[in-house]
PDB file of C-alpha atoms in Angstrom:
ATOM      1  CA  MET A 241     129.657-141.214 124.880  1.00 52.00           C
ATOM      2  CA  LEU A 242     130.477-144.872 125.416  1.00 73.00           C
ATOM      3  CA  ASP A 243     127.449-147.050 125.997  1.00 84.00           C
ATOM      4  CA  LEU A 244     129.045-149.513 128.400  1.00 93.00           C
ATOM      5  CA  GLU A 245     126.080-149.556 130.772  1.00 91.00           C
ATOM      6  CA  GLN A 246     124.381-152.146 128.558  1.00 92.00           C
ATOM      7  CA  ASP A 247     127.362-154.486 129.101  1.00 93.00           C
ATOM      8  CA  THR A 248     127.581-153.865 132.838  1.00 94.00           C
ATOM      9  CA  HIS A 249     126.143-157.216 133.898  1.00 94.00           C
ATOM     10  CA  GLN A 250     127.223-160.705 134.901  1.00 95.00           C
ATOM     11  CA  GLN A 251     128.215-161.851 131.417  1.00 96.00           C
ATOM     12  CA  TYR A 252     131.051-159.309 131.262  1.00 97.00           C
ATOM     13  CA  LEU A 253     132.050-159.372 134.947  1.00 97.00           C
ATOM     14  CA  ILE A 254     135.669-160.516 135.388  1.00 98.00           C
ATOM     15  CA  ASP A 255     136.341-159.644 139.040  1.00 97.00           C
ATOM     16  CA  THR A 256     134.567-158.592 142.228  1.00 96.00           C
ATOM     17  CA  ILE A 257     136.324-157.069 145.221  1.00 94.00           C
ATOM     18  CA  HIS A 258     134.217-156.862 148.392  1.00 87.00           C
ATOM     19  CA  THR A 259     135.112-154.329 151.085  1.00 79.00           C
ATOM     20  CA  SER A 260     133.485-153.089 154.256  1.00 75.00           C
ATOM     21  CA  GLY A 261     132.451-149.799 152.623  1.00 76.00           C
ATOM     22  CA  THR A 262     131.639-150.606 149.020  1.00 82.00           C
ATOM     23  CA  SER A 263     132.293-153.328 146.468  1.00 92.00           C
ATOM     24  CA  LEU A 264     134.331-152.989 143.286  1.00 96.00           C
ATOM     25  CA  PHE A 265     133.268-154.657 140.038  1.00 97.00           C
ATOM     26  CA  VAL A 266     135.498-155.005 136.977  1.00 98.00           C
ATOM     27  CA  TYR A 267     133.925-155.675 133.580  1.00 98.00           C
ATOM     28  CA  GLU A 268     135.409-156.383 130.156  1.00 98.00           C
ATOM     29  CA  ASN A 269     134.140-156.703 126.597  1.00 97.00           C
ATOM     30  CA  ALA A 270     136.034-157.022 123.321  1.00 95.00           C
ATOM     31  CA  GLN A 271     137.497-153.503 123.458  1.00 96.00           C
ATOM     32  CA  TYR A 272     137.129-152.040 126.939  1.00 97.00           C
ATOM     33  CA  ARG A 273     137.688-152.839 130.600  1.00 98.00           C
ATOM     34  CA  TRP A 274     135.877-150.718 133.188  1.00 97.00           C
ATOM     35  CA  LEU A 275     135.262-150.324 136.910  1.00 97.00           C
ATOM     36  CA  THR A 276     132.089-149.699 138.878  1.00 95.00           C
ATOM     37  CA  PHE A 277     131.296-149.491 142.574  1.00 91.00           C
ATOM     38  CA  SER A 278     128.163-150.729 144.300  1.00 86.00           C
ATOM     39  CA  ASP A 279     126.147-147.855 142.803  1.00 85.00           C
ATOM     40  CA  ASN A 280     126.856-149.235 139.266  1.00 86.00           C
ATOM     41  CA  LEU A 281     128.232-145.892 138.091  1.00 87.00           C
ATOM     42  CA  ILE A 282     131.236-146.330 135.812  1.00 91.00           C
ATOM     43  CA  GLN A 283     134.351-145.018 137.574  1.00 92.00           C
ATOM     44  CA  GLY A 284     136.836-145.395 134.745  1.00 94.00           C
ATOM     45  CA  VAL A 285     137.512-147.132 131.437  1.00 96.00           C
ATOM     46  CA  MET A 286     140.572-148.569 129.701  1.00 97.00           C
ATOM     47  CA  TYR A 287     140.814-149.138 125.949  1.00 97.00           C
ATOM     48  CA  LEU A 288     142.384-152.582 125.666  1.00 98.00           C
ATOM     49  CA  PRO A 289     144.125-152.238 122.252  1.00 97.00           C
ATOM     50  CA  GLN A 290     145.849-148.984 123.353  1.00 96.00           C
ATOM     51  CA  PRO A 291     145.744-148.625 127.150  1.00 96.00           C
ATOM     52  CA  GLU A 292     147.673-145.352 127.041  1.00 95.00           C
ATOM     53  CA  GLN A 293     144.855-143.595 125.189  1.00 94.00           C
ATOM     54  CA  LEU A 294     142.365-141.774 127.370  1.00 96.00           C
ATOM     55  CA  VAL A 295     138.810-142.910 126.691  1.00 95.00           C
ATOM     56  CA  THR A 296     136.485-140.348 128.247  1.00 94.00           C
ATOM     57  CA  PRO A 297     136.655-136.655 127.342  1.00 96.00           C
ATOM     58  CA  ILE A 298     136.752-135.796 131.057  1.00 95.00           C
ATOM     59  CA  CYS A 299     140.043-137.687 131.517  1.00 96.00           C
ATOM     60  CA  GLN A 300     141.321-136.334 128.217  1.00 97.00           C
ATOM     61  CA  ALA A 301     140.677-132.764 129.334  1.00 97.00           C
ATOM     62  CA  LEU A 302     142.611-133.318 132.558  1.00 98.00           C
ATOM     63  CA  MET A 303     145.707-133.843 130.383  1.00 97.00           C
ATOM     64  CA  LEU A 304     145.448-130.477 128.645  1.00 97.00           C
ATOM     65  CA  PHE A 305     148.322-129.245 130.788  1.00 96.00           C
ATOM     66  CA  LEU A 306     150.496-130.778 128.034  1.00 95.00           C
ATOM     67  CA  LEU A 307     149.694-127.738 125.903  1.00 93.00           C
ATOM     68  CA  THR A 308     151.913-125.742 128.275  1.00 91.00           C
ATOM     69  CA  GLU A 309     155.340-127.103 127.400  1.00 89.00           C
ATOM     70  CA  GLN A 310     157.709-127.560 130.329  1.00 91.00           C
ATOM     71  CA  PRO A 311     161.248-129.016 130.550  1.00 94.00           C
ATOM     72  CA  SER A 312     159.727-131.513 132.991  1.00 96.00           C
ATOM     73  CA  TYR A 313     156.443-132.135 134.783  1.00 97.00           C
ATOM     74  CA  THR A 314     155.793-132.980 138.411  1.00 98.00           C
ATOM     75  CA  VAL A 315     152.174-134.128 138.639  1.00 98.00           C
ATOM     76  CA  LEU A 316     149.887-134.642 141.617  1.00 98.00           C
ATOM     77  CA  ASN A 317     146.759-136.676 140.850  1.00 98.00           C
ATOM     78  CA  LEU A 318     144.078-136.704 143.548  1.00 96.00           C
ATOM     79  CA  GLY A 319     141.755-139.674 143.073  1.00 94.00           C
ATOM     80  CA  LEU A 320     143.111-142.718 141.252  1.00 95.00           C
ATOM     81  CA  GLY A 321     140.069-144.436 139.718  1.00 94.00           C
ATOM     82  CA  THR A 322     141.353-146.722 136.967  1.00 97.00           C
ATOM     83  CA  ALA A 323     144.701-144.900 136.727  1.00 98.00           C
ATOM     84  CA  ALA A 324     143.982-143.370 133.304  1.00 97.00           C
ATOM     85  CA  ILE A 325     146.152-140.314 134.015  1.00 97.00           C
ATOM     86  CA  GLU A 326     148.982-142.489 135.322  1.00 98.00           C
ATOM     87  CA  ARG A 327     148.879-144.844 132.329  1.00 97.00           C
ATOM     88  CA  SER A 328     149.092-141.943 129.908  1.00 97.00           C
ATOM     89  CA  LEU A 329     151.943-140.298 131.805  1.00 97.00           C
ATOM     90  CA  HIS A 330     153.848-143.592 131.982  1.00 97.00           C
ATOM     91  CA  TYR A 331     153.523-143.985 128.207  1.00 97.00           C
ATOM     92  CA  ILE A 332     154.542-140.366 127.521  1.00 97.00           C
ATOM     93  CA  HIS A 333     157.605-140.667 129.734  1.00 97.00           C
ATOM     94  CA  LYS A 334     158.616-144.100 128.424  1.00 96.00           C
ATOM     95  CA  GLN A 335     158.352-142.911 124.819  1.00 96.00           C
ATOM     96  CA  GLN A 336     160.349-139.776 125.749  1.00 95.00           C
ATOM     97  CA  PHE A 337     157.622-137.481 124.452  1.00 96.00           C
ATOM     98  CA  ALA A 338     157.941-135.493 127.696  1.00 96.00           C
ATOM     99  CA  ASN A 339     159.901-135.749 130.928  1.00 97.00           C
ATOM    100  CA  ILE A 340     157.631-136.762 133.822  1.00 97.00           C
ATOM    101  CA  THR A 341     159.846-136.224 136.865  1.00 97.00           C
ATOM    102  CA  ASP A 342     157.232-137.620 139.219  1.00 97.00           C
ATOM    103  CA  CYS A 343     153.557-138.462 139.368  1.00 98.00           C
ATOM    104  CA  VAL A 344     152.187-138.661 142.898  1.00 98.00           C
ATOM    105  CA  SER A 345     148.905-140.576 143.044  1.00 98.00           C
ATOM    106  CA  VAL A 346     146.838-139.966 146.172  1.00 97.00           C
ATOM    107  CA  GLU A 347     144.099-142.531 146.773  1.00 95.00           C
ATOM    108  CA  LEU A 348     142.360-143.274 150.065  1.00 93.00           C
ATOM    109  CA  SER A 349     141.342-146.838 149.223  1.00 93.00           C
ATOM    110  CA  LYS A 350     143.980-149.579 149.010  1.00 94.00           C
ATOM    111  CA  ASN A 351     141.370-151.755 147.306  1.00 94.00           C
ATOM    112  CA  VAL A 352     141.066-149.235 144.474  1.00 95.00           C
ATOM    113  CA  SER A 353     144.843-148.994 144.006  1.00 96.00           C
ATOM    114  CA  ASN A 354     145.243-152.781 144.142  1.00 96.00           C
ATOM    115  CA  CYS A 355     142.461-153.137 141.574  1.00 97.00           C
ATOM    116  CA  ALA A 356     144.179-150.567 139.329  1.00 97.00           C
ATOM    117  CA  LYS A 357     147.439-152.510 139.568  1.00 98.00           C
ATOM    118  CA  LYS A 358     145.751-155.839 138.850  1.00 97.00           C
ATOM    119  CA  HIS A 359     143.376-154.846 136.050  1.00 98.00           C
ATOM    120  CA  PHE A 360     144.304-151.389 134.706  1.00 98.00           C
ATOM    121  CA  ASN A 361     148.075-151.478 134.089  1.00 97.00           C
ATOM    122  CA  PHE A 362     148.802-149.134 136.997  1.00 98.00           C
ATOM    123  CA  LYS A 363     152.569-148.801 137.519  1.00 96.00           C
ATOM    124  CA  PRO A 364     152.861-146.165 140.228  1.00 96.00           C
ATOM    125  CA  MET A 365     155.730-143.724 140.380  1.00 96.00           C
ATOM    126  CA  THR A 366     154.650-142.556 143.842  1.00 97.00           C
ATOM    127  CA  LEU A 367     151.488-143.892 145.500  1.00 98.00           C
ATOM    128  CA  ILE A 368     150.153-142.461 148.765  1.00 98.00           C
ATOM    129  CA  HIS A 369     147.162-143.927 150.572  1.00 97.00           C
ATOM    130  CA  GLU A 370     145.630-140.920 152.259  1.00 96.00           C
ATOM    131  CA  ASP A 371     142.616-138.662 152.230  1.00 93.00           C
ATOM    132  CA  ALA A 372     143.207-135.998 149.570  1.00 93.00           C
ATOM    133  CA  HIS A 373     142.368-133.121 151.918  1.00 91.00           C
ATOM    134  CA  VAL A 374     144.802-134.451 154.530  1.00 94.00           C
ATOM    135  CA  TYR A 375     147.528-134.775 151.912  1.00 96.00           C
ATOM    136  CA  ILE A 376     147.046-131.209 150.665  1.00 95.00           C
ATOM    137  CA  ASP A 377     147.003-129.929 154.251  1.00 94.00           C
ATOM    138  CA  THR A 378     150.276-131.605 155.194  1.00 96.00           C
ATOM    139  CA  THR A 379     152.463-131.908 152.093  1.00 97.00           C
ATOM    140  CA  HIS A 380     155.497-129.685 151.558  1.00 96.00           C
ATOM    141  CA  THR A 381     156.069-130.953 148.015  1.00 97.00           C
ATOM    142  CA  LYS A 382     155.303-128.553 145.188  1.00 97.00           C
ATOM    143  CA  PHE A 383     154.016-129.505 141.732  1.00 98.00           C
ATOM    144  CA  ASN A 384     153.564-127.766 138.414  1.00 95.00           C
ATOM    145  CA  VAL A 385     150.412-129.785 137.670  1.00 98.00           C
ATOM    146  CA  ILE A 386     147.557-130.941 139.906  1.00 98.00           C
ATOM    147  CA  THR A 387     144.672-133.007 138.533  1.00 98.00           C
ATOM    148  CA  ILE A 388     141.538-133.910 140.492  1.00 95.00           C
ATOM    149  CA  ASP A 389     138.827-136.391 139.584  1.00 90.00           C
ATOM    150  CA  ILE A 390     136.872-136.632 142.853  1.00 82.00           C
ATOM    151  CA  LEU A 391     133.186-135.901 142.370  1.00 69.00           C
ATOM    152  CA  SER A 392     130.486-134.567 144.655  1.00 63.00           C
ATOM    153  CA  THR A 393     126.799-134.502 143.822  1.00 58.00           C
ATOM    154  CA  TYR A 394     125.541-132.000 146.371  1.00 57.00           C
ATOM    155  CA  HIS A 395     126.771-128.973 148.330  1.00 55.00           C
ATOM    156  CA  ASP A 396     127.237-130.484 151.784  1.00 53.00           C
ATOM    157  CA  ASN A 397     129.848-133.032 150.686  1.00 59.00           C
ATOM    158  CA  ASP A 398     131.500-131.028 147.896  1.00 70.00           C
ATOM    159  CA  PHE A 399     135.195-131.789 148.023  1.00 73.00           C
ATOM    160  CA  LEU A 400     136.088-128.599 146.137  1.00 84.00           C
ATOM    161  CA  LEU A 401     134.197-125.900 148.039  1.00 78.00           C
ATOM    162  CA  PRO A 402     136.117-125.339 151.319  1.00 83.00           C
ATOM    163  CA  PRO A 403     138.101-122.060 150.936  1.00 83.00           C
ATOM    164  CA  GLN A 404     141.053-123.357 152.967  1.00 90.00           C
ATOM    165  CA  PHE A 405     141.483-126.154 150.421  1.00 91.00           C
ATOM    166  CA  TRP A 406     142.193-123.646 147.659  1.00 93.00           C
ATOM    167  CA  GLN A 407     144.650-121.695 149.793  1.00 93.00           C
ATOM    168  CA  LYS A 408     146.565-124.940 150.319  1.00 95.00           C
ATOM    169  CA  ILE A 409     146.339-125.772 146.608  1.00 95.00           C
ATOM    170  CA  THR A 410     147.986-122.482 145.617  1.00 95.00           C
ATOM    171  CA  HIS A 411     150.821-123.161 148.068  1.00 96.00           C
ATOM    172  CA  THR A 412     151.246-126.665 146.616  1.00 97.00           C
ATOM    173  CA  LEU A 413     151.540-125.360 143.038  1.00 97.00           C
ATOM    174  CA  LEU A 414     154.789-123.982 141.681  1.00 96.00           C
ATOM    175  CA  PRO A 415     154.699-120.395 140.301  1.00 94.00           C
ATOM    176  CA  ASN A 416     154.164-121.772 136.774  1.00 91.00           C
ATOM    177  CA  GLY A 417     151.650-124.345 137.992  1.00 95.00           C
ATOM    178  CA  GLN A 418     148.127-125.195 136.933  1.00 96.00           C
ATOM    179  CA  ILE A 419     145.265-127.284 138.240  1.00 97.00           C
ATOM    180  CA  LEU A 420     142.685-129.159 136.164  1.00 97.00           C
ATOM    181  CA  PHE A 421     139.672-130.709 137.816  1.00 96.00           C
ATOM    182  CA  ASN A 422     136.423-132.477 137.049  1.00 94.00           C
ATOM    183  CA  PHE A 423     133.372-130.677 138.416  1.00 92.00           C
ATOM    184  CA  ASN A 424     129.762-131.780 138.575  1.00 88.00           C
ATOM    185  CA  PRO A 425     127.696-128.554 138.261  1.00 85.00           C
ATOM    186  CA  TYR A 426     124.881-129.863 140.445  1.00 82.00           C
ATOM    187  CA  SER A 427     123.643-126.292 140.809  1.00 84.00           C
ATOM    188  CA  GLU A 428     124.382-122.944 139.189  1.00 88.00           C
ATOM    189  CA  ASP A 429     124.968-121.424 142.631  1.00 88.00           C
ATOM    190  CA  ALA A 430     127.632-124.025 143.449  1.00 86.00           C
ATOM    191  CA  LEU A 431     129.530-123.257 140.246  1.00 90.00           C
ATOM    192  CA  ILE A 432     129.336-119.497 140.842  1.00 91.00           C
ATOM    193  CA  GLN A 433     130.488-119.955 144.431  1.00 90.00           C
ATOM    194  CA  LEU A 434     133.430-122.076 143.316  1.00 91.00           C
ATOM    195  CA  LEU A 435     134.524-119.621 140.613  1.00 94.00           C
ATOM    196  CA  LYS A 436     134.306-116.677 143.017  1.00 93.00           C
ATOM    197  CA  ARG A 437     136.477-118.615 145.436  1.00 92.00           C
ATOM    198  CA  ILE A 438     139.250-119.453 142.991  1.00 94.00           C
ATOM    199  CA  ARG A 439     139.238-116.410 140.674  1.00 94.00           C
ATOM    200  CA  PRO A 440     141.430-114.203 142.926  1.00 94.00           C
ATOM    201  CA  LEU A 441     143.998-117.005 143.255  1.00 95.00           C
ATOM    202  CA  PHE A 442     144.731-117.629 139.566  1.00 95.00           C
ATOM    203  CA  SER A 443     145.663-115.489 136.578  1.00 93.00           C
ATOM    204  CA  ALA A 444     143.602-117.486 134.068  1.00 93.00           C
ATOM    205  CA  ILE A 445     140.617-119.827 134.383  1.00 95.00           C
ATOM    206  CA  GLU A 446     138.904-121.764 131.598  1.00 96.00           C
ATOM    207  CA  ILE A 447     135.854-124.009 131.557  1.00 97.00           C
ATOM    208  CA  ILE A 448     135.459-126.886 129.120  1.00 97.00           C
ATOM    209  CA  GLU A 449     131.904-127.986 128.369  1.00 97.00           C
ATOM    210  CA  PHE A 450     131.196-131.307 126.650  1.00 96.00           C
ATOM    211  CA  ARG A 451     128.585-132.778 124.366  1.00 94.00           C
ATOM    212  CA  ASN A 452     126.519-135.504 126.059  1.00 89.00           C
ATOM    213  CA  TYR A 453     128.202-134.967 129.445  1.00 91.00           C
ATOM    214  CA  LYS A 454     126.864-132.970 132.362  1.00 91.00           C
ATOM    215  CA  ASN A 455     130.280-132.617 133.980  1.00 93.00           C
ATOM    216  CA  ILE A 456     132.708-129.850 133.107  1.00 96.00           C
ATOM    217  CA  VAL A 457     136.475-129.556 133.471  1.00 97.00           C
ATOM    218  CA  ILE A 458     138.011-126.372 134.860  1.00 97.00           C
ATOM    219  CA  ARG A 459     141.630-125.363 134.286  1.00 97.00           C
ATOM    220  CA  ALA A 460     143.193-122.663 136.473  1.00 96.00           C
ATOM    221  CA  GLN A 461     146.724-121.335 135.917  1.00 95.00           C
ATOM    222  CA  LYS A 462     148.861-119.368 138.354  1.00 93.00           C
ATOM    223  CA  SER A 463     150.627-117.640 135.457  1.00 88.00           C
ATOM    224  CA  SER A 464     148.882-117.660 132.102  1.00 72.00           C
ATOM    225  CA  HIS A 465     150.818-119.119 129.179  1.00 69.00           C
ATOM    226  CA  VAL A 466     148.921-121.083 126.537  1.00 74.00           C
ATOM    227  CA  MET A 467     145.228-120.300 126.365  1.00 82.00           C
ATOM    228  CA  LEU A 468     142.858-123.121 125.573  1.00 90.00           C
ATOM    229  CA  CYS A 469     141.356-122.948 122.119  1.00 90.00           C
ATOM    230  CA  GLN A 470     140.474-125.528 119.520  1.00 91.00           C
ATOM    231  CA  HIS A 471     143.356-124.466 117.271  1.00 92.00           C
ATOM    232  CA  ASN A 472     145.984-125.008 119.978  1.00 92.00           C
ATOM    233  CA  ILE A 473     144.468-128.338 120.985  1.00 95.00           C
ATOM    234  CA  LYS A 474     144.197-129.593 117.399  1.00 94.00           C
ATOM    235  CA  ASN A 475     147.809-128.740 116.604  1.00 94.00           C
ATOM    236  CA  ASN A 476     149.406-130.205 119.713  1.00 94.00           C
ATOM    237  CA  LYS A 477     151.006-133.447 118.506  1.00 93.00           C
ATOM    238  CA  LEU A 478     151.648-134.842 121.984  1.00 94.00           C
ATOM    239  CA  PHE A 479     148.062-134.387 123.150  1.00 95.00           C
ATOM    240  CA  ALA A 480     146.834-135.979 119.905  1.00 94.00           C
ATOM    241  CA  LYS A 481     148.737-139.171 120.724  1.00 92.00           C
ATOM    242  CA  ILE A 482     146.649-139.815 123.860  1.00 94.00           C
ATOM    243  CA  ALA A 483     143.362-138.129 122.919  1.00 95.00           C
ATOM    244  CA  PRO A 484     143.037-138.070 119.105  1.00 93.00           C
ATOM    245  CA  LYS A 485     139.245-137.531 119.089  1.00 93.00           C
ATOM    246  CA  PHE A 486     138.982-135.101 121.987  1.00 97.00           C
ATOM    247  CA  LEU A 487     137.611-132.132 120.068  1.00 96.00           C
ATOM    248  CA  GLN A 488     134.662-134.171 118.803  1.00 96.00           C
ATOM    249  CA  SER A 489     133.344-134.184 122.380  1.00 96.00           C
ATOM    250  CA  VAL A 490     133.963-130.507 123.162  1.00 97.00           C
ATOM    251  CA  LYS A 491     130.940-128.250 123.049  1.00 96.00           C
ATOM    252  CA  ASN A 492     132.424-124.977 124.300  1.00 96.00           C
ATOM    253  CA  ILE A 493     135.532-123.526 125.932  1.00 96.00           C
ATOM    254  CA  PHE A 494     134.901-120.469 128.097  1.00 93.00           C
ATOM    255  CA  THR A 495     137.374-118.040 129.653  1.00 93.00           C
ATOM    256  CA  VAL A 496     136.352-116.764 133.079  1.00 93.00           C
ATOM    257  CA  GLN A 497     136.807-113.008 133.253  1.00 80.00           C
TER     258      GLN A 497
END
C-alpha cells in the first residue's frame, strides 16, 4: 500500500479547488500526484513517470475485463476520480493493444472532471455530467464492460444495494458483458445481501480480496468466459502492461457459487 498520507500536507499541495459542497486538494511528490477531498481521504493516484499504469490494486482489478478478449470494448465507467481507468484505456487504444470503441465516463461533479483534465491527463472520449443512478435509469446505450468506483460506508447510502439498479445494469450490459466494481464490505450482512441480489442475474461472480486493503472488487459476467485465477492474470500480456505488480497485492480470489 502506498503511504502517501504522510505527504498529504501543505508542502506537497499544488492546487486547491473550492466548491459549495466539498473542496478538492491535489498533491504531488517526486513520483506521484494524488487527489483528496475535504475528508483527506485519497481519491486517486497517478504515477508520474508512467501515467498509464494503474497504481492501486483496486483500480488494477477493475481492468481485469481485459482477460476476456473482445474484438472491441465499449466501456462505461461510473465515478471518474482521477481518471485512472480512462488514462489506461487511452494508452491501450493509442498503442493499438486493444480497440476501445468508446469509454463513457459518468461523473456528477464538473469540478472533479475539470480537475482530472487539468492534473491527471484526462482526455475524455465521452464525458457525461450526471448522477450515476439517473444515467443508468435513462440510457439506451449498451456496453460490454461497466466499471464502478463509487463507495458507500454504511447501508442507508449504499449506491449498490437498490434492486432496481441491478435490473437496469443487466439491461445496459450486452449479452457478453461484465461489470467490475469496488465494494466496501462495511458489514457481512451488506455483502451477503448484495450477492443474493446479483447472483440470479449473472452466470459467474468472483470476489477479489487484497492484502492491506479492506475493500474488495467483485466481477460479475452475464456469460462466463475466462475465469479469474492467478495463472490467467499472470500470463495476460496486456494486463501486465498496466498493472505489472497486481498479483503481489492479491490475497484471495473467490468464486461465488
